[in-house]
Structures are given as structure tokens and as C-alpha cells.
Amino acid sequence: MEKENLNRDIIQIGNEKFVPMLNEEKIKTRIKELGEQISNDYMNKLPIFIGVLNGSFMFMSDLLKHVNIHCEIDFIKLSSYGDAKISSGNVRTLKELNADISERHIIIVEDIVDTGLSINYITEILNYHKPASVKYVSLLVKPASLKFDIKIDYIGFEIPNQFVIGYGLDYAQKYRNLTSIYALSE
Ligand code: IMP
């Protein structure tokens, strides 16, 4: 079988071409800044970071390496885009939270906020449990795609309305293990 090195300049998937958008170095630098900012903001608050699976696994791991205060973690899993590049408009919970979040300071960790549907859905679930506070950190936000009135408190990068892969983000479940982020070239 021919060897395929995934981390390269251009990724060709069928007829579609993905080109570099954010390299590893840029991502690392920004995540360090976010981690330090969150650490300052949550000093003495023992926040719970809630990662939204699957996409946030890599970001959550790297972010927490730069959080230098005590914290806890948990994960929630929502139904994803499946194999599509466009949101179906429906969300379901596939894995619920284990932590008791009432009276706790919650930080939701997302890989990307596109329409905002997932964040909106999670907020409804969380508010039911009466947390002390809820904030959001997302590595990427596509401001032009937002359809809900939501505020992301900590943003890694704002990007154009393009489909992206890598660093946790998938295309039909693959390419999550790329160390950089690539965008579908128009
Ligand atoms: P939203 O609910 O429309 O904000 O979409 C959020 C979720 O959709 C993310 O957590 C991702 O799993 C997925 N998603 C949105 N945009 C992209 C993309 O460009 N590439 C890969 N996954 C995406």
C-alpha cells in the first residue's frame, strides 16, 4: 500500500482541495494566550471545562496544558454533521455530562462555532442544572455563519465561512489528526 503523509501543503480529497489556513505554530501560540487569560479570569474559582466531543479533543488537551489553576474536566457528545459539510439543523445528545454542575463555573470548550446551533442547545441543557456561570471558548468561530444570538467569550481565531479540517476537525470522521488547519479551497 502506498504511504500517505497527511501533514503536507495541499490535501486532495476526491475533487476537493484543502489548503493551509492556520499552521501548528500559530495555533500553539494562540492557545497559550487563551490558557493564560482563562487562568487569570478564573483564579480561585475551580472551573469545570466541558469539552464538546469529538472535535474539541485536541484543542481541550492543548488548552489545559496552559491552564495553571485548579480545574476539573468533563465531556459532552452531540450528534455531528455525519458525513456532510453542512449542518442538518438537528442536534441530539449522544453522551451526557457526568459532573454535577449546579452552582459551578462552567467553561464550554468547542473546536468551532459555525451556526451556533450546538452552543445554543448545550446552553439550554446547562441552564436547567443552574450553574453559577457559563462561558464559552472556541478555537474557531465563523462570524458570517452565526444564526443565534450567542457570545463566545474566548475566541482563538475568527475565520471566513469556509469548511475546515484538521486539529480535531473532521471531514467524514477523518483528518482530525492533522496538526494544522486546512480550508476547502473555493
Ligand atoms: P454549529 O452547531 O453549526 O455551530 O456547528 C458546530 C459543530 O459543527 C462543530 O463542533 C463541528 O463539529 C461542526 N463543524 C462546523 N463547521 C465545521 C467545519 O468547517 N469543519 C468541520 N466541522 C465543522
Tab-separated table of C-alpha atoms and ligand atoms in Angstrom:
chain	number	residue	atom	x	y	z
A	1	MET	CA	0.000	0.000	0.000
A	2	GLU	CA	1.270	3.483	-0.881
A	3	LYS	CA	2.336	5.543	2.147
A	4	GLU	CA	0.370	8.765	2.648
A	5	ASN	CA	1.822	11.581	4.729
A	6	LEU	CA	-1.148	13.620	5.919
A	7	ASN	CA	0.663	16.740	7.116
A	8	ARG	CA	1.601	18.399	3.850
A	9	ASP	CA	0.871	21.513	1.805
A	10	ILE	CA	-2.289	20.571	-0.040
A	11	ILE	CA	-4.788	17.896	0.885
A	12	GLN	CA	-6.753	16.452	-2.008
A	13	ILE	CA	-9.974	14.634	-1.091
A	14	GLY	CA	-11.636	13.386	-4.267
A	15	ASN	CA	-12.207	16.500	-6.378
A	16	GLU	CA	-11.852	18.825	-3.398
A	17	LYS	CA	-8.665	20.619	-2.465
A	18	PHE	CA	-7.846	21.798	1.073
A	19	VAL	CA	-5.163	24.442	1.523
A	20	PRO	CA	-3.301	25.549	4.692
A	21	MET	CA	-5.154	28.124	6.813
A	22	LEU	CA	-3.526	28.014	10.278
A	23	ASN	CA	-0.237	26.285	10.967
A	24	GLU	CA	0.790	24.446	14.106
A	25	GLU	CA	2.928	27.312	15.405
A	26	LYS	CA	0.139	29.894	15.090
A	27	ILE	CA	-2.351	27.575	16.786
A	28	LYS	CA	0.063	26.823	19.651
A	29	THR	CA	0.821	30.494	20.289
A	30	ARG	CA	-2.850	31.497	20.392
A	31	ILE	CA	-3.827	28.582	22.647
A	32	LYS	CA	-1.141	29.552	25.134
A	33	GLU	CA	-2.599	33.085	25.263
A	34	LEU	CA	-6.126	31.732	25.773
A	35	GLY	CA	-4.985	29.397	28.564
A	36	GLU	CA	-3.236	32.223	30.384
A	37	GLN	CA	-6.225	34.553	30.012
A	38	ILE	CA	-8.646	31.930	31.355
A	39	SER	CA	-6.292	31.137	34.258
A	40	ASN	CA	-6.296	34.804	35.252
A	41	ASP	CA	-10.066	35.154	34.919
A	42	TYR	CA	-10.844	32.021	36.959
A	43	MET	CA	-8.305	32.366	39.768
A	44	ASN	CA	-9.747	30.637	42.904
A	45	LYS	CA	-12.935	29.558	41.102
A	46	LEU	CA	-12.291	25.844	40.348
A	47	PRO	CA	-13.994	25.882	36.913
A	48	ILE	CA	-15.194	22.756	35.072
A	49	PHE	CA	-14.090	22.631	31.440
A	50	ILE	CA	-16.663	20.781	29.347
A	51	GLY	CA	-15.313	19.592	26.008
A	52	VAL	CA	-17.755	19.058	23.177
A	53	LEU	CA	-16.801	15.767	21.510
A	54	ASN	CA	-15.404	14.739	19.142
A	55	GLY	CA	-13.942	17.864	17.599
A	56	SER	CA	-12.637	19.571	20.749
A	57	PHE	CA	-10.391	16.745	21.976
A	58	MET	CA	-7.121	18.153	20.639
A	59	PHE	CA	-7.851	21.784	21.498
A	60	MET	CA	-9.041	20.875	25.008
A	61	SER	CA	-5.893	18.873	25.656
A	62	ASP	CA	-3.537	21.625	24.464
A	63	LEU	CA	-5.540	24.405	26.139
A	64	LEU	CA	-5.474	22.729	29.542
A	65	LYS	CA	-1.675	22.473	29.394
A	66	HIS	CA	-1.705	26.275	29.697
A	67	VAL	CA	-4.318	26.500	32.440
A	68	ASN	CA	-2.302	26.882	35.624
A	69	ILE	CA	-5.121	26.952	38.197
A	70	HIS	CA	-7.077	24.034	39.694
A	71	CYS	CA	-9.887	22.871	37.422
A	72	GLU	CA	-11.977	19.827	36.555
A	73	ILE	CA	-12.995	18.404	33.193
A	74	ASP	CA	-15.950	16.602	31.664
A	75	PHE	CA	-17.210	15.905	28.145
A	76	ILE	CA	-20.494	16.041	26.317
A	77	LYS	CA	-21.092	14.497	22.927
A	78	LEU	CA	-23.618	15.765	20.434
A	79	SER	CA	-24.759	14.266	17.157
A	80	SER	CA	-22.492	15.664	14.482
A	81	TYR	CA	-22.755	16.658	10.851
A	82	GLY	CA	-22.330	12.963	9.998
A	83	ASP	CA	-20.552	12.823	6.672
A	84	ALA	CA	-21.900	16.173	5.467
A	85	LYS	CA	-20.217	19.558	5.265
A	86	ILE	CA	-23.385	21.447	6.180
A	87	SER	CA	-25.309	21.305	9.471
A	88	SER	CA	-28.536	19.275	9.328
A	89	GLY	CA	-30.112	21.742	11.758
A	90	ASN	CA	-30.826	18.966	14.292
A	91	VAL	CA	-28.817	18.225	17.427
A	92	ARG	CA	-29.101	15.312	19.854
A	93	THR	CA	-27.098	14.367	22.949
A	94	LEU	CA	-25.037	11.204	22.406
A	95	LYS	CA	-23.115	11.393	25.708
A	96	GLU	CA	-24.408	13.290	28.706
A	97	LEU	CA	-22.399	15.086	31.363
A	98	ASN	CA	-21.241	13.115	34.386
A	99	ALA	CA	-20.319	16.057	36.612
A	100	ASP	CA	-22.816	17.780	38.889
A	101	ILE	CA	-22.667	21.307	37.500
A	102	SER	CA	-25.137	23.084	39.765
A	103	GLU	CA	-23.543	26.177	41.358
A	104	ARG	CA	-20.332	25.505	39.359
A	105	HIS	CA	-18.407	27.760	36.985
A	106	ILE	CA	-18.600	26.130	33.562
A	107	ILE	CA	-16.380	26.712	30.540
A	108	ILE	CA	-17.639	25.036	27.368
A	109	VAL	CA	-14.810	24.079	25.010
A	110	GLU	CA	-15.662	23.932	21.301
A	111	ASP	CA	-13.474	23.321	18.275
A	112	ILE	CA	-15.546	25.563	16.039
A	113	VAL	CA	-18.738	27.615	16.223
A	114	ASP	CA	-20.464	27.703	12.857
A	115	THR	CA	-24.218	28.422	13.031
A	116	GLY	CA	-24.168	28.389	16.855
A	117	LEU	CA	-26.843	25.696	16.989
A	118	SER	CA	-24.749	23.316	19.119
A	119	ILE	CA	-23.781	26.021	21.622
A	120	ASN	CA	-27.391	27.138	21.836
A	121	TYR	CA	-28.519	23.565	22.512
A	122	ILE	CA	-25.838	22.991	25.168
A	123	THR	CA	-26.740	26.256	26.907
A	124	GLU	CA	-30.334	25.089	27.298
A	125	ILE	CA	-29.212	21.787	28.851
A	126	LEU	CA	-26.763	23.512	31.223
A	127	ASN	CA	-29.105	26.222	32.392
A	128	TYR	CA	-31.521	23.533	33.518
A	129	HIS	CA	-28.878	22.449	36.086
A	130	LYS	CA	-28.410	26.009	37.394
A	131	PRO	CA	-24.632	26.513	37.139
A	132	ALA	CA	-23.024	29.538	38.828
A	133	SER	CA	-21.781	30.803	35.445
A	134	VAL	CA	-21.304	29.619	31.866
A	135	LYS	CA	-18.660	30.879	29.434
A	136	TYR	CA	-17.504	29.618	26.061
A	137	VAL	CA	-14.120	29.116	24.485
A	138	SER	CA	-13.867	28.121	20.835
A	139	LEU	CA	-10.697	27.705	18.811
A	140	LEU	CA	-12.501	28.877	15.673
A	141	VAL	CA	-15.590	30.982	15.007
A	142	LYS	CA	-17.206	31.667	11.640
A	143	PRO	CA	-18.943	35.019	12.380
A	144	ALA	CA	-20.644	35.151	8.970
A	145	SER	CA	-22.406	31.808	9.627
A	146	LEU	CA	-23.835	32.596	13.076
A	147	LYS	CA	-27.604	32.220	13.252
A	148	PHE	CA	-28.049	32.503	17.018
A	149	ASP	CA	-27.514	35.440	19.314
A	150	ILE	CA	-24.624	33.984	21.309
A	151	LYS	CA	-21.429	35.408	22.692
A	152	ILE	CA	-18.227	33.372	22.607
A	153	ASP	CA	-16.120	34.697	25.469
A	154	TYR	CA	-12.740	33.389	24.323
A	155	ILE	CA	-12.052	33.042	20.605
A	156	GLY	CA	-8.912	31.555	19.089
A	157	PHE	CA	-9.433	32.757	15.528
A	158	GLU	CA	-12.301	34.222	13.543
A	159	ILE	CA	-12.338	32.601	10.108
A	160	PRO	CA	-14.318	33.093	6.896
A	161	ASN	CA	-17.302	30.904	6.090
A	162	GLN	CA	-15.226	28.037	4.690
A	163	PHE	CA	-15.254	24.345	5.574
A	164	VAL	CA	-12.096	23.464	7.511
A	165	ILE	CA	-10.373	20.252	8.593
A	166	GLY	CA	-7.542	19.263	10.912
A	167	TYR	CA	-6.586	19.790	14.546
A	168	GLY	CA	-9.662	17.880	15.731
A	169	LEU	CA	-11.980	18.913	12.897
A	170	ASP	CA	-13.104	16.168	10.579
A	171	TYR	CA	-14.384	15.510	7.117
A	172	ALA	CA	-16.484	12.314	7.299
A	173	GLN	CA	-14.652	11.431	10.561
A	174	LYS	CA	-11.182	11.616	9.014
A	175	TYR	CA	-8.396	14.237	9.100
A	176	ARG	CA	-8.850	15.048	12.808
A	177	ASN	CA	-5.221	14.098	13.408
A	178	LEU	CA	-3.750	16.784	11.146
A	179	THR	CA	-1.578	19.128	13.215
A	180	SER	CA	-2.594	22.230	11.199
A	181	ILE	CA	-5.932	23.552	9.954
A	182	TYR	CA	-6.775	23.414	6.241
A	183	ALA	CA	-9.641	25.168	4.410
A	184	LEU	CA	-11.613	23.930	1.439
A	185	SER	CA	-10.419	25.962	-1.499
A	186	GLU	CA	-13.325	27.539	-3.458
B	1	IMP	P1	-22.761	24.670	14.768
B	1	IMP	O1	-23.715	23.934	15.656
B	1	IMP	O2	-23.381	24.979	13.411
B	1	IMP	O3	-22.187	25.913	15.399
B	1	IMP	O4	-21.595	23.699	14.421
B	1	IMP	C1	-20.716	23.255	15.382
B	1	IMP	C2	-20.149	21.875	15.083
B	1	IMP	O5	-20.215	21.555	13.688
B	1	IMP	C3	-18.687	21.845	15.422
B	1	IMP	O6	-18.481	21.429	16.755
B	1	IMP	C4	-18.120	20.880	14.404
B	1	IMP	O7	-18.213	19.557	14.889
B	1	IMP	C5	-19.003	21.015	13.207
B	1	IMP	N1	-18.435	21.945	12.195
B	1	IMP	C6	-18.841	23.216	11.908
B	1	IMP	N2	-18.103	23.762	10.936
B	1	IMP	C7	-17.184	22.829	10.604
B	1	IMP	C8	-16.080	22.826	9.660
B	1	IMP	O8	-15.806	23.785	8.922
B	1	IMP	N3	-15.352	21.670	9.623
B	1	IMP	C9	-15.603	20.581	10.404
B	1	IMP	N4	-16.602	20.554	11.298
B	1	IMP	C10	-17.388	21.675	11.394
